[in-house]
């Protein structure tokens, strides 16, 4: 039972690639002001300049530095990814754990709600809501979280159901531990690795969806976003600028998503006892 | 789209089924078993009804949360300017917009039952009529993408899972996971730039060559010529979920006792791979295909925009740009209904594929 998940993930090939990519994007986002001397919205030179020592990736149609915008765009992507991951995880844990511990009618009602919500495509609802309401980053995070939590709630509920029958929990209950004590001291710590896997999965989907929505023009007009940059760059595809405007932006987005994919895959392999055991055999 | 999710969902689903199995076996009277079956079907139908109601309610309430009177909120200021007073009067009357909220909701649901989704001011036509002109292209693209990506993903997954750890498996795993990292629309852009702009092999936009007047075989060739790039973009990105699921299920299935029996009998390798292991692997893949369909539809919207393919995605983009709110709401509603229907059909179809489920429930 005692598997060192961290070691399993960061020693496996995909895990190492994934963590490396995520670290790279995180550094770019955090250290953006140090890595460039321009502001993302400032007009820094002539429009459509080719890459040079001053402008590593050239300038766009209004003379903004593309490299700077790429760095600041990472902030938006990671903020939405992280925000959605945290918020939808909270919802998943709240609903999943409470319905597993309380059971009965409440459990059945909640699981019915989960079953219904899970078939609704989140992007489609977000487009509708964001088109009417004024789109901003916080609203986007809330909207995406509202439709991403059901999958996690199912997983959390199933795990909690099995955890609450385990010896330590049973022993704690005979000593008179309340439901909340059981939840916070026994069940949530044991859920740890699964919660992280869920967060990675939600973050990945959120980054994907944020890019898609801003590609459609549904995003906070004041922030720099990779999706919006690509949509903008696509209008000038008849010029040569796509080489240093469209492609780097797309690859930055893809690398972020791949970082989540590979890390998630490594963690999934470590978490799934069947896959892990087989891997051990293969190594032997 | 996400592998952990699928695996867990499916494990849980089969968990439910196992529970039901155990319970059913303890029930001595056959009647009770049959009762359970009908209850389960009704329950899954209820899920879809609840999901549809959630969407309808959101569709109804979000515009009405806006300031201003409902007509202004639903249609937007630009639309009100170009609308004649007669049309405004008619719309207010048709959707009882001057009545209390409860009555408005009832009238909204009633008009939906009549197939009345409102009036598109940009096209100056009923929304449903506009949508029905664009829907077939989206269905063609999505349907083909679903079938091809499931089929190819399954075949590659079987081959890869039965060769775990060997070079072909490593190559496929790495390559396909790399593809899945590209968002659909970026994959579309790259294919468009490479095959359309750089090599000039494929047309840049549209679904048919305009004014070409093709018929018969030429029409089909022209159609496929326009279809191949958007379809390739979707299939390449959407392949991963099916592939990974098949591969993982394949690995666990190959460890089971009946595979050993088949090997001991002297079954050829290929027969074991497809008849014994592959068939069992197909079940979770079909379940996942339904869940994946929602993501596929969303992906199709973006890919259509990139390739200016005349489907609902392009229409949605246009309605966003022109602020044609009723058209937008109508498109999203139609798409959700399509997704729900496909999932419902799969739920009905599933027991036929897996006799164990039918017997249990």
Coordinates of C-alpha atoms in Angstrom, one line a residue:
Chain A
X1 CA 0.0 0.0 0.0
X2 CA 2.8 2.4 0.8
X3 CA 3.7 3.6 -2.6
X4 CA 5.9 6.7 -2.9
X5 CA 3.8 8.4 -5.6
X6 CA 6.1 11.3 -6.0
X7 CA 9.1 9.1 -6.7
X8 CA 7.1 6.9 -9.1
X9 CA 6.0 10.0 -11.0
X10 CA 9.3 11.9 -11.2
X11 CA 11.4 8.9 -12.1
X12 CA 9.2 7.7 -15.0
X13 CA 9.8 9.0 -18.4
X14 CA 6.5 10.8 -19.1
X15 CA 6.4 12.1 -15.6
X16 CA 9.8 13.7 -15.9
X17 CA 8.9 15.3 -19.2
X18 CA 5.5 16.6 -17.9
X19 CA 6.9 18.1 -14.7
X20 CA 9.8 19.7 -16.7
X21 CA 7.3 21.4 -19.1
X22 CA 5.1 22.6 -16.2
X23 CA 8.1 24.0 -14.4
X24 CA 9.2 25.8 -17.5
X25 CA 5.8 27.4 -18.1
X26 CA 5.5 28.3 -14.4
X27 CA 8.9 30.0 -14.5
X28 CA 8.0 31.9 -17.6
X29 CA 4.7 33.1 -16.0
X30 CA 6.2 34.1 -12.6
X31 CA 9.4 35.7 -13.9
X32 CA 7.8 37.4 -16.9
X33 CA 8.9 40.9 -15.9
X34 CA 12.5 39.8 -15.6
X35 CA 12.6 37.9 -18.9
X36 CA 11.5 40.9 -21.0
X37 CA 12.0 44.7 -20.8
X38 CA 8.6 45.6 -22.4
X39 CA 5.1 45.8 -21.1
X40 CA 2.5 43.5 -22.8
X41 CA 0.2 46.3 -23.9
X42 CA 2.9 48.8 -24.8
X43 CA 3.7 49.8 -28.4
X44 CA 7.3 49.1 -28.7
X45 CA 8.1 49.5 -32.4
X46 CA 7.0 49.3 -36.0
X47 CA 4.3 46.7 -36.8
X48 CA 5.1 43.3 -38.3
X49 CA 8.8 43.4 -37.5
X50 CA 10.7 40.2 -38.0
X51 CA 12.5 38.6 -35.0
X52 CA 15.6 40.5 -33.9
X53 CA 17.8 41.1 -30.8
X54 CA 15.4 43.7 -29.5
X55 CA 12.2 41.8 -30.3
X56 CA 12.9 38.0 -30.0
X57 CA 9.7 37.1 -31.7
X58 CA 9.1 40.3 -33.7
X59 CA 6.1 42.5 -33.2
X60 CA 2.4 42.2 -34.0
X61 CA 0.1 44.3 -36.2
X62 CA 0.1 47.2 -33.7
X63 CA 3.8 47.0 -32.8
X64 CA 3.5 45.1 -29.5
X65 CA 6.4 42.7 -28.6
X66 CA 5.2 39.1 -29.2
X67 CA 7.7 37.5 -26.8
X68 CA 6.4 39.7 -24.0
X69 CA 2.8 38.9 -24.7
X70 CA 3.7 35.2 -24.9
X71 CA 5.2 35.3 -21.4
X72 CA 2.2 37.2 -19.9
X73 CA -0.2 34.9 -21.6
X74 CA 1.2 32.0 -19.6
X75 CA 0.0 33.8 -16.5
X76 CA -3.6 33.8 -17.8
X77 CA -3.5 30.2 -18.8
X78 CA -2.0 29.0 -15.5
X79 CA -4.3 31.3 -13.4
X80 CA -7.4 29.8 -15.1
X81 CA -6.0 26.3 -14.9
X82 CA -5.1 26.6 -11.2
X83 CA -8.2 28.4 -10.3
X84 CA -10.5 25.9 -11.9
X85 CA -8.6 23.0 -10.5
X86 CA -8.9 24.3 -6.9
X87 CA -12.5 25.4 -7.1
X88 CA -13.8 22.3 -8.9
X89 CA -11.7 20.1 -6.5
X90 CA -13.4 21.8 -3.5
X91 CA -16.8 21.2 -5.0
X92 CA -15.9 17.6 -5.9
X93 CA -14.6 16.9 -2.3
X94 CA -17.6 18.6 -0.7
X95 CA -20.2 16.7 -2.7
X96 CA -18.3 13.4 -3.0
X97 CA -17.3 13.0 0.6
X98 CA -20.6 14.3 2.1
X99 CA -22.7 12.0 -0.1
X100 CA -20.5 9.0 0.7
X101 CA -20.6 9.7 4.5
X102 CA -24.2 10.7 4.8
X103 CA -25.7 8.3 2.3
X104 CA -29.5 7.9 1.9
X105 CA -31.7 10.2 0.0
X106 CA -29.1 13.0 -0.1
X107 CA -26.6 10.6 -1.7
X108 CA -29.0 9.5 -4.3
X109 CA -30.1 13.1 -5.1
X110 CA -26.5 14.3 -5.4
X111 CA -25.5 11.4 -7.6
X112 CA -28.5 12.0 -9.9
X113 CA -27.3 15.6 -10.2
X114 CA -23.8 14.5 -11.0
X115 CA -25.1 12.0 -13.7
X116 CA -27.1 14.8 -15.3
X117 CA -24.3 17.4 -15.2
X118 CA -21.7 15.1 -16.6
X119 CA -23.3 14.9 -20.0
X120 CA -23.5 18.7 -20.5
X121 CA -20.6 20.0 -22.6
X122 CA -19.0 22.8 -20.5
X123 CA -17.6 24.9 -23.3
X124 CA -21.1 25.2 -24.9
X125 CA -22.6 26.5 -21.7
X126 CA -19.7 28.8 -21.0
X127 CA -20.1 30.4 -24.5
X128 CA -23.8 31.1 -23.8
X129 CA -23.3 32.5 -20.3
X130 CA -20.2 34.5 -21.2
X131 CA -21.8 36.0 -24.3
X132 CA -24.6 37.6 -22.1
X133 CA -22.6 38.4 -19.0
X134 CA -19.5 40.5 -19.3
X135 CA -16.6 38.0 -19.6
X136 CA -13.8 38.2 -17.1
X137 CA -11.3 35.8 -15.7
X138 CA -13.1 35.1 -12.4
X139 CA -16.4 34.5 -14.1
X140 CA -14.7 32.1 -16.5
X141 CA -13.1 30.2 -13.6
X142 CA -16.4 29.9 -11.8
X143 CA -18.3 28.9 -14.9
X144 CA -15.8 26.2 -15.9
X145 CA -15.6 24.8 -12.4
X146 CA -19.4 24.6 -12.2
X147 CA -19.4 22.1 -15.0
X148 CA -16.1 20.2 -14.3
X149 CA -16.7 19.1 -10.7
X150 CA -19.1 16.2 -11.3
X151 CA -16.5 13.8 -12.7
X152 CA -14.3 14.4 -9.7
X153 CA -17.2 14.0 -7.3
X154 CA -17.9 10.5 -8.5
X155 CA -14.3 9.4 -8.0
X156 CA -14.1 11.0 -4.6
X157 CA -17.4 9.4 -3.5
X158 CA -16.2 5.9 -4.7
X159 CA -12.9 6.3 -2.8
X160 CA -14.5 7.6 0.3
X161 CA -17.0 4.7 0.4
X162 CA -14.1 2.2 0.4
X163 CA -12.0 4.3 2.8
X164 CA -14.7 4.6 5.4
X165 CA -14.8 0.9 5.9
X166 CA -11.1 0.6 6.6
X167 CA -9.8 -0.3 10.0
X168 CA -8.3 3.0 11.2
X169 CA -11.6 4.8 10.3
X170 CA -13.6 2.1 12.0
X171 CA -11.4 2.3 15.1
X172 CA -11.7 6.1 15.2
X173 CA -15.5 5.8 15.0
X174 CA -15.6 3.4 17.9
X175 CA -13.7 6.0 20.0
X176 CA -16.5 8.4 19.2
X177 CA -15.1 10.5 16.4
X178 CA -17.6 12.7 14.6
X179 CA -18.2 12.7 10.9
X180 CA -16.2 16.0 10.4
X181 CA -13.2 14.6 12.4
X182 CA -13.3 11.4 10.3
X183 CA -13.4 13.5 7.1
X184 CA -10.6 15.9 7.9
X185 CA -8.2 13.6 9.9
X186 CA -8.7 10.3 8.2
X187 CA -10.4 10.4 4.8
X188 CA -9.0 13.5 3.1
X189 CA -5.3 12.8 3.9
X190 CA -5.8 9.3 2.4
X191 CA -7.4 10.8 -0.7
X192 CA -4.3 12.9 -1.3
X193 CA -2.8 11.4 -4.5
X194 CA -6.2 11.0 -6.1
X195 CA -7.0 14.6 -5.4
X196 CA -3.8 15.7 -7.1
X197 CA -4.6 13.5 -10.1
X198 CA -8.1 15.1 -10.3
X199 CA -6.5 18.6 -10.0
X200 CA -4.1 17.9 -12.9
X201 CA -6.9 16.6 -15.0
X202 CA -9.2 19.6 -14.3
X203 CA -6.3 22.1 -14.8
X204 CA -5.6 20.5 -18.2
X205 CA -9.2 20.7 -19.4
X206 CA -9.4 24.3 -18.0
X207 CA -6.3 25.5 -19.9
X208 CA -7.7 23.8 -23.1
X209 CA -11.1 25.4 -22.6
X210 CA -9.8 28.9 -21.7
X211 CA -7.7 28.9 -24.9
X212 CA -10.7 27.7 -27.0
X213 CA -13.1 30.3 -25.5
X214 CA -10.6 33.2 -25.9
X215 CA -10.1 31.9 -29.5
X216 CA -13.8 32.6 -30.0
X217 CA -13.3 36.1 -28.5
X218 CA -14.9 35.2 -25.1
X219 CA -12.3 36.5 -22.6
X220 CA -11.4 39.4 -20.5
X221 CA -10.5 42.1 -23.0
X222 CA -7.9 43.6 -20.6
X223 CA -5.7 40.4 -20.2
X224 CA -3.3 38.8 -22.7
X225 CA -4.5 35.3 -23.6
X226 CA -2.9 32.7 -26.0
X227 CA -6.2 31.9 -27.6
X228 CA -6.9 35.5 -28.4
X229 CA -3.4 36.0 -29.7
X230 CA -3.8 33.0 -32.1
X231 CA -7.2 34.2 -33.3
X232 CA -5.7 37.6 -34.0
X233 CA -2.7 36.1 -35.7
X234 CA -4.9 34.0 -37.9
X235 CA -6.2 37.2 -39.6
X236 CA -2.7 38.0 -40.9
X237 CA -1.9 34.5 -42.1
X238 CA -1.3 35.8 -45.7
X239 CA 1.8 37.6 -44.4
X240 CA 4.9 35.8 -43.2
X241 CA 4.2 36.8 -39.6
X242 CA 2.6 33.5 -38.7
X243 CA 6.0 31.9 -38.4
X244 CA 6.9 33.9 -35.3
X245 CA 3.4 35.0 -34.1
X246 CA 1.0 32.1 -34.7
X247 CA 3.2 29.1 -34.3
X248 CA 5.1 30.0 -31.1
X249 CA 1.8 30.9 -29.4
X250 CA 0.2 27.6 -30.5
X251 CA 3.3 25.6 -29.3
X252 CA 3.4 27.4 -26.0
X253 CA -0.2 26.4 -25.4
X254 CA 0.4 22.9 -26.6
X255 CA 3.4 22.4 -24.4
X256 CA 1.4 23.6 -21.3
X257 CA -1.3 21.1 -22.1
X258 CA 1.2 18.4 -22.8
X259 CA 2.9 19.1 -19.4
X260 CA -0.4 18.4 -17.7
X261 CA -1.1 15.3 -19.9
X262 CA 2.2 13.6 -19.3
X263 CA 2.2 14.3 -15.5
X264 CA -1.3 13.1 -15.3
X265 CA -0.5 10.0 -17.2
X266 CA 2.5 9.2 -15.0
X267 CA 0.4 9.7 -11.8
X268 CA -2.4 7.6 -13.3
X269 CA 0.0 4.7 -14.0
X270 CA 1.3 5.0 -10.4
X271 CA -2.2 5.1 -8.9
X272 CA -3.7 2.2 -10.8
X273 CA -2.5 -0.9 -9.0
X274 CA -3.1 -3.2 -12.0
X275 CA -1.0 -1.1 -14.4
X276 CA 1.7 -0.6 -11.8
X277 CA 2.0 -4.3 -11.0
X278 CA 2.2 -5.2 -14.7
X279 CA 4.9 -2.6 -15.1
X280 CA 6.9 -4.2 -12.3
X281 CA 6.6 -7.6 -14.1
X282 CA 7.8 -6.0 -17.4
X283 CA 10.8 -4.6 -15.6
X284 CA 11.7 -7.9 -14.0
Chain B
X1 CA -10.1 13.9 -23.5
X2 CA -8.9 12.9 -20.1
X3 CA -7.9 9.4 -19.3
X4 CA -8.1 9.3 -15.6
X5 CA -11.7 10.4 -15.7
X6 CA -12.8 7.8 -18.2
X7 CA -11.1 5.0 -16.4
X8 CA -12.5 5.9 -13.1
X9 CA -16.0 6.5 -14.5
X10 CA -16.0 3.2 -16.2
X11 CA -14.6 1.3 -13.2
X12 CA -17.3 2.9 -11.1
X13 CA -20.0 2.1 -13.7
X14 CA -18.9 -1.5 -13.7
X15 CA -18.8 -1.3 -9.9
X16 CA -22.5 -0.3 -9.9
X17 CA -23.3 -3.2 -12.2
X18 CA -21.4 -5.7 -10.1
X19 CA -23.4 -4.5 -7.0
X20 CA -26.6 -4.8 -8.9
X21 CA -25.5 -8.3 -10.0
X22 CA -24.9 -9.4 -6.5
X23 CA -28.2 -8.0 -5.3
X24 CA -30.1 -9.5 -8.2
X25 CA -28.7 -12.9 -7.5
X26 CA -30.0 -12.8 -3.9
X27 CA -33.5 -12.0 -5.1
X28 CA -35.3 -15.3 -5.6
X29 CA -38.4 -14.0 -7.4
X30 CA -37.9 -13.2 -11.1
X31 CA -40.4 -10.5 -11.0
X32 CA -38.3 -8.4 -8.8
X33 CA -35.4 -8.6 -11.2
X34 CA -37.5 -7.4 -14.1
X35 CA -38.8 -4.5 -12.0
X36 CA -35.2 -3.5 -11.2
X37 CA -34.5 -3.4 -15.0
X38 CA -37.2 -1.0 -15.8
X39 CA -36.3 1.1 -12.8
X40 CA -32.7 1.4 -14.0
X41 CA -33.7 2.3 -17.5
X42 CA -36.1 4.9 -16.2
X43 CA -33.4 6.3 -14.0
X44 CA -31.0 6.8 -16.9
X45 CA -33.7 8.4 -18.9
X46 CA -34.4 10.7 -16.0
X47 CA -30.8 11.8 -16.0
X48 CA -31.2 13.1 -19.5
X49 CA -34.4 14.8 -18.7
X50 CA -32.8 16.6 -15.7
X51 CA -29.8 17.6 -17.9
X52 CA -32.1 19.0 -20.6
X53 CA -34.1 20.9 -18.0
X54 CA -30.9 22.4 -16.5
X55 CA -29.8 23.6 -19.9
X56 CA -33.3 25.0 -20.8
X57 CA -33.5 26.8 -17.5
X58 CA -30.1 28.4 -18.0
X59 CA -31.1 29.3 -21.5
X60 CA -34.2 30.9 -20.2
X61 CA -32.8 32.7 -17.1
X62 CA -29.4 34.1 -18.2
X63 CA -30.9 36.6 -20.7
X64 CA -33.5 37.6 -18.2
X65 CA -30.9 38.4 -15.5
X66 CA -29.8 41.2 -17.7
X67 CA -31.0 44.8 -17.1
X68 CA -33.6 46.2 -19.4
X69 CA -36.9 44.6 -20.6
X70 CA -36.8 40.9 -21.7
X71 CA -37.0 41.7 -25.4
X72 CA -34.0 44.0 -25.2
X73 CA -32.1 41.5 -23.1
X74 CA -32.8 38.5 -25.3
X75 CA -32.3 40.2 -28.7
X76 CA -29.7 42.9 -27.8
X77 CA -29.7 46.6 -28.6
X78 CA -28.4 46.2 -32.2
X79 CA -31.3 43.9 -33.1
X80 CA -33.9 46.1 -31.6
X81 CA -32.8 49.0 -33.8
X82 CA -33.3 47.1 -37.0
X83 CA -36.5 45.3 -35.9
X84 CA -39.8 46.8 -37.1
X85 CA -42.3 47.7 -34.3
X86 CA -44.7 45.0 -35.7
X87 CA -42.1 42.3 -35.4
X88 CA -41.3 43.5 -31.8
X89 CA -45.0 43.3 -31.0
X90 CA -45.3 39.9 -32.5
X91 CA -42.3 38.5 -30.6
X92 CA -43.5 40.0 -27.3
X93 CA -46.8 38.3 -27.9
X94 CA -45.4 35.0 -29.1
X95 CA -43.2 34.5 -26.1
X96 CA -45.5 36.4 -23.7
X97 CA -42.6 38.7 -22.7
X98 CA -44.9 41.2 -21.0
X99 CA -46.2 38.5 -18.6
X100 CA -44.8 37.3 -15.2
X101 CA -41.7 35.1 -15.2
X102 CA -43.6 31.8 -14.6
X103 CA -45.8 32.4 -17.6
X104 CA -42.8 33.4 -19.7
X105 CA -41.2 30.1 -18.8
X106 CA -44.2 28.1 -19.7
X107 CA -44.5 29.9 -22.9
X108 CA -40.8 29.3 -23.6
X109 CA -41.2 25.6 -23.1
X110 CA -44.3 25.5 -25.2
X111 CA -42.7 27.3 -28.1
X112 CA -39.8 24.9 -27.9
X113 CA -42.2 22.0 -28.2
X114 CA -43.5 23.6 -31.4
X115 CA -39.9 23.9 -32.6
X116 CA -39.9 27.7 -32.3
X117 CA -36.5 28.8 -31.1
X118 CA -37.0 32.5 -31.8
X119 CA -36.2 34.8 -34.7
X120 CA -32.6 35.4 -36.0
X121 CA -32.4 39.1 -36.9
X122 CA -29.2 38.7 -38.8
X123 CA -30.6 36.1 -41.2
X124 CA -34.1 37.5 -40.8
X125 CA -35.5 34.0 -40.5
X126 CA -36.7 31.6 -37.8
X127 CA -33.7 30.2 -35.9
X128 CA -34.5 26.6 -36.5
X129 CA -34.6 27.1 -40.2
X130 CA -31.2 28.8 -40.2
X131 CA -29.7 26.0 -38.1
X132 CA -31.2 23.2 -40.1
X133 CA -29.3 24.4 -43.2
X134 CA -25.9 24.2 -41.3
X135 CA -26.5 21.1 -39.1
X136 CA -26.0 18.4 -41.7
X137 CA -22.4 19.5 -42.3
X138 CA -21.6 19.4 -38.6
X139 CA -23.2 16.0 -38.2
X140 CA -21.2 14.7 -41.2
X141 CA -17.9 15.9 -39.8
X142 CA -18.6 14.9 -36.2
X143 CA -20.1 11.5 -37.1
X144 CA -17.2 10.5 -39.3
X145 CA -14.7 11.8 -36.8
X146 CA -16.3 9.8 -34.0
X147 CA -16.4 6.6 -36.0
X148 CA -12.8 6.9 -37.4
X149 CA -11.2 8.0 -34.2
X150 CA -12.8 5.2 -32.2
X151 CA -11.9 2.6 -34.8
X152 CA -8.3 3.7 -35.3
X153 CA -7.8 4.3 -31.6
X154 CA -9.1 0.9 -30.8
X155 CA -7.0 -0.9 -33.4
X156 CA -3.8 1.0 -32.3
X157 CA -4.7 0.4 -28.7
X158 CA -5.0 -3.3 -29.1
X159 CA -1.7 -3.6 -31.0
X160 CA 0.1 -1.3 -28.6
X161 CA -1.4 -3.0 -25.4
X162 CA -0.4 -6.4 -26.6
X163 CA 3.2 -5.3 -27.1
X164 CA 3.6 -3.4 -23.9
X165 CA 7.1 -2.0 -23.4
X166 CA 8.3 -2.9 -26.9
X167 CA 9.5 -0.3 -29.4
X168 CA 6.2 -0.1 -31.3
X169 CA 4.2 0.5 -28.1
X170 CA 6.6 3.1 -26.9
X171 CA 6.6 4.9 -30.3
X172 CA 2.7 4.9 -30.5
X173 CA 2.3 5.9 -26.9
X174 CA 4.7 8.9 -27.2
X175 CA 3.4 9.9 -30.6
X176 CA -0.2 9.8 -29.8
X177 CA 0.2 11.5 -26.5
X178 CA 2.1 14.3 -28.2
X179 CA -0.8 14.8 -30.6
X180 CA -3.3 15.0 -27.8
X181 CA -1.5 18.0 -26.4
X182 CA -2.4 20.1 -29.4
X183 CA -5.7 21.9 -29.1
X184 CA -8.1 21.0 -31.9
X185 CA -8.0 24.4 -33.5
X186 CA -4.2 24.6 -33.4
X187 CA -3.9 21.2 -35.0
X188 CA -6.3 22.5 -37.7
X189 CA -4.2 25.6 -38.2
X190 CA -1.0 23.6 -38.6
X191 CA -2.6 21.2 -41.1
X192 CA -4.1 24.2 -43.0
X193 CA -0.8 25.9 -43.1
X194 CA 1.2 22.9 -44.2
X195 CA -1.2 21.1 -46.6
X196 CA -3.3 24.0 -47.7
X197 CA -0.9 27.0 -47.9
X198 CA 2.6 25.4 -48.1
X199 CA 1.9 22.3 -50.3
X200 CA -1.4 23.6 -51.9
X201 CA -2.8 20.1 -51.7
X202 CA -6.1 20.8 -50.1
X203 CA -8.7 23.7 -50.4
X204 CA -8.4 26.3 -47.7
X205 CA -12.1 26.7 -46.8
X206 CA -15.6 25.6 -47.4
X207 CA -17.3 22.3 -47.9
X208 CA -17.8 22.2 -51.7
X209 CA -16.2 24.1 -54.6
X210 CA -18.7 26.9 -55.2
X211 CA -20.5 27.1 -58.6
X212 CA -18.6 24.0 -59.8
X213 CA -21.9 22.2 -60.6
X214 CA -20.4 18.8 -59.9
X215 CA -22.7 15.8 -59.7
X216 CA -22.5 12.1 -58.9
X217 CA -19.0 10.8 -58.3
X218 CA -17.3 14.2 -58.8
X219 CA -19.5 15.7 -56.1
X220 CA -18.4 13.0 -53.6
X221 CA -14.7 13.5 -54.5
X222 CA -15.0 17.3 -54.1
X223 CA -16.8 16.8 -50.8
X224 CA -14.1 14.5 -49.5
X225 CA -11.4 16.8 -50.7
X226 CA -12.8 19.6 -48.6
X227 CA -13.5 17.2 -45.7
X228 CA -10.1 15.5 -45.3
X229 CA -8.2 18.3 -43.4
X230 CA -10.8 19.1 -40.8
X231 CA -11.5 15.5 -40.3
X232 CA -7.8 14.7 -39.9
X233 CA -7.4 17.4 -37.3
X234 CA -10.2 16.1 -35.3
X235 CA -9.2 12.5 -35.6
X236 CA -5.6 13.1 -34.7
X237 CA -6.5 15.0 -31.5
X238 CA -9.4 12.8 -30.4
X239 CA -7.7 9.5 -31.0
X240 CA -5.9 9.6 -27.7
X241 CA -8.7 9.0 -25.3
X242 CA -9.8 5.8 -27.1
X243 CA -6.2 4.7 -27.7
X244 CA -5.1 5.0 -24.0
X245 CA -8.3 3.5 -22.7
X246 CA -8.0 0.5 -25.0
X247 CA -4.3 0.1 -24.2
X248 CA -4.9 0.1 -20.5
X249 CA -7.9 -2.2 -20.6
X250 CA -6.0 -4.5 -22.9
X251 CA -3.1 -4.7 -20.5
X252 CA -5.4 -5.8 -17.6
X253 CA -7.4 -8.1 -19.8
X254 CA -4.3 -9.9 -21.1
X255 CA -3.5 -10.9 -17.5
X256 CA -6.8 -12.7 -17.0
X257 CA -7.1 -16.5 -16.7
X258 CA -9.2 -17.0 -19.9
X259 CA -6.3 -15.6 -21.9
X260 CA -4.0 -18.2 -20.4
X261 CA -6.6 -20.9 -21.3
X262 CA -6.8 -19.7 -24.9
X263 CA -3.0 -19.8 -25.1
X264 CA -2.9 -23.3 -23.6
X265 CA -5.5 -24.4 -26.2
X266 CA -3.1 -23.3 -28.8
X267 CA -5.0 -20.3 -30.2
X268 CA -3.1 -18.2 -32.7
X269 CA -1.8 -15.0 -31.3
X270 CA -3.9 -12.8 -33.5
X271 CA -7.1 -14.6 -32.6
X272 CA -6.4 -14.1 -28.9
X273 CA -5.6 -10.5 -29.4
X274 CA -8.9 -9.6 -31.2
X275 CA -11.4 -12.4 -30.4
X276 CA -10.6 -12.9 -26.7
X277 CA -9.0 -9.7 -25.4
X278 CA -10.1 -7.1 -28.0
X279 CA -13.8 -8.0 -27.7
X280 CA -13.7 -7.5 -23.9
X281 CA -11.8 -4.3 -24.3
X282 CA -14.5 -2.9 -26.6
X283 CA -17.0 -2.4 -23.8
X284 CA -15.4 0.5 -21.9
X285 CA -14.4 2.0 -25.2
X286 CA -18.1 2.2 -26.3
X287 CA -19.0 3.8 -22.9
X288 CA -16.2 6.3 -23.3
X289 CA -17.2 7.1 -26.9
X290 CA -20.5 8.6 -25.5
X291 CA -18.7 10.7 -22.9
X292 CA -16.2 11.7 -25.5
X293 CA -18.9 12.9 -27.9
X294 CA -19.5 16.1 -25.9
X295 CA -15.8 17.0 -26.3
X296 CA -15.8 16.0 -29.9
X297 CA -18.7 18.3 -30.7
X298 CA -16.9 21.2 -29.0
X299 CA -13.8 20.4 -30.9
X300 CA -15.7 20.3 -34.2
X301 CA -17.0 23.9 -33.5
X302 CA -13.4 25.2 -33.3
X303 CA -12.1 23.2 -36.3
X304 CA -15.0 24.4 -38.4
X305 CA -14.1 28.0 -37.6
X306 CA -10.5 27.4 -38.6
X307 CA -11.5 25.8 -42.0
X308 CA -14.6 28.0 -42.5
X309 CA -16.5 24.8 -42.8
X310 CA -20.2 25.7 -43.2
X311 CA -21.4 23.9 -40.1
X312 CA -22.8 25.1 -36.8
X313 CA -19.3 26.1 -35.5
X314 CA -19.0 28.8 -38.2
X315 CA -22.6 29.8 -37.7
X316 CA -21.9 30.1 -33.9
X317 CA -18.9 32.3 -34.6
X318 CA -20.9 34.5 -36.9
X319 CA -23.7 34.8 -34.4
X320 CA -21.1 35.8 -31.7
X321 CA -19.6 38.4 -34.0
X322 CA -23.0 39.8 -35.0
X323 CA -24.5 39.5 -31.5
X324 CA -27.4 37.5 -32.8
X325 CA -28.3 36.1 -29.3
X326 CA -31.4 34.0 -30.2
X327 CA -29.4 32.2 -33.0
X328 CA -26.5 31.6 -30.6
X329 CA -28.8 30.2 -27.9
X330 CA -30.6 28.1 -30.5
X331 CA -27.3 26.6 -31.8
X332 CA -26.2 25.7 -28.3
X333 CA -29.5 24.1 -27.5
X334 CA -29.5 22.0 -30.6
X335 CA -25.9 20.9 -29.9
X336 CA -26.8 19.9 -26.4
X337 CA -29.8 18.0 -27.5
X338 CA -27.6 16.1 -30.1
X339 CA -25.1 15.2 -27.4
X340 CA -27.8 14.0 -25.0
X341 CA -29.5 12.0 -27.7
X342 CA -26.2 10.2 -28.7
X343 CA -25.5 9.4 -25.0
X344 CA -29.0 8.1 -24.5
X345 CA -28.8 5.9 -27.6
X346 CA -25.5 4.5 -26.4
X347 CA -27.1 3.7 -23.0
X348 CA -29.8 1.8 -24.8
X349 CA -27.4 0.1 -27.1
X350 CA -25.0 -0.9 -24.3
X351 CA -26.8 -4.0 -22.8
X352 CA -27.0 -5.4 -26.4
X353 CA -23.3 -5.3 -26.6
X354 CA -22.6 -6.7 -23.2
X355 CA -25.1 -9.4 -22.3
X356 CA -23.8 -9.4 -18.7
X357 CA -25.3 -5.9 -18.2
X358 CA -28.6 -7.0 -19.7
X359 CA -28.8 -10.0 -17.5
X360 CA -27.9 -8.2 -14.3
X361 CA -30.2 -5.3 -14.7

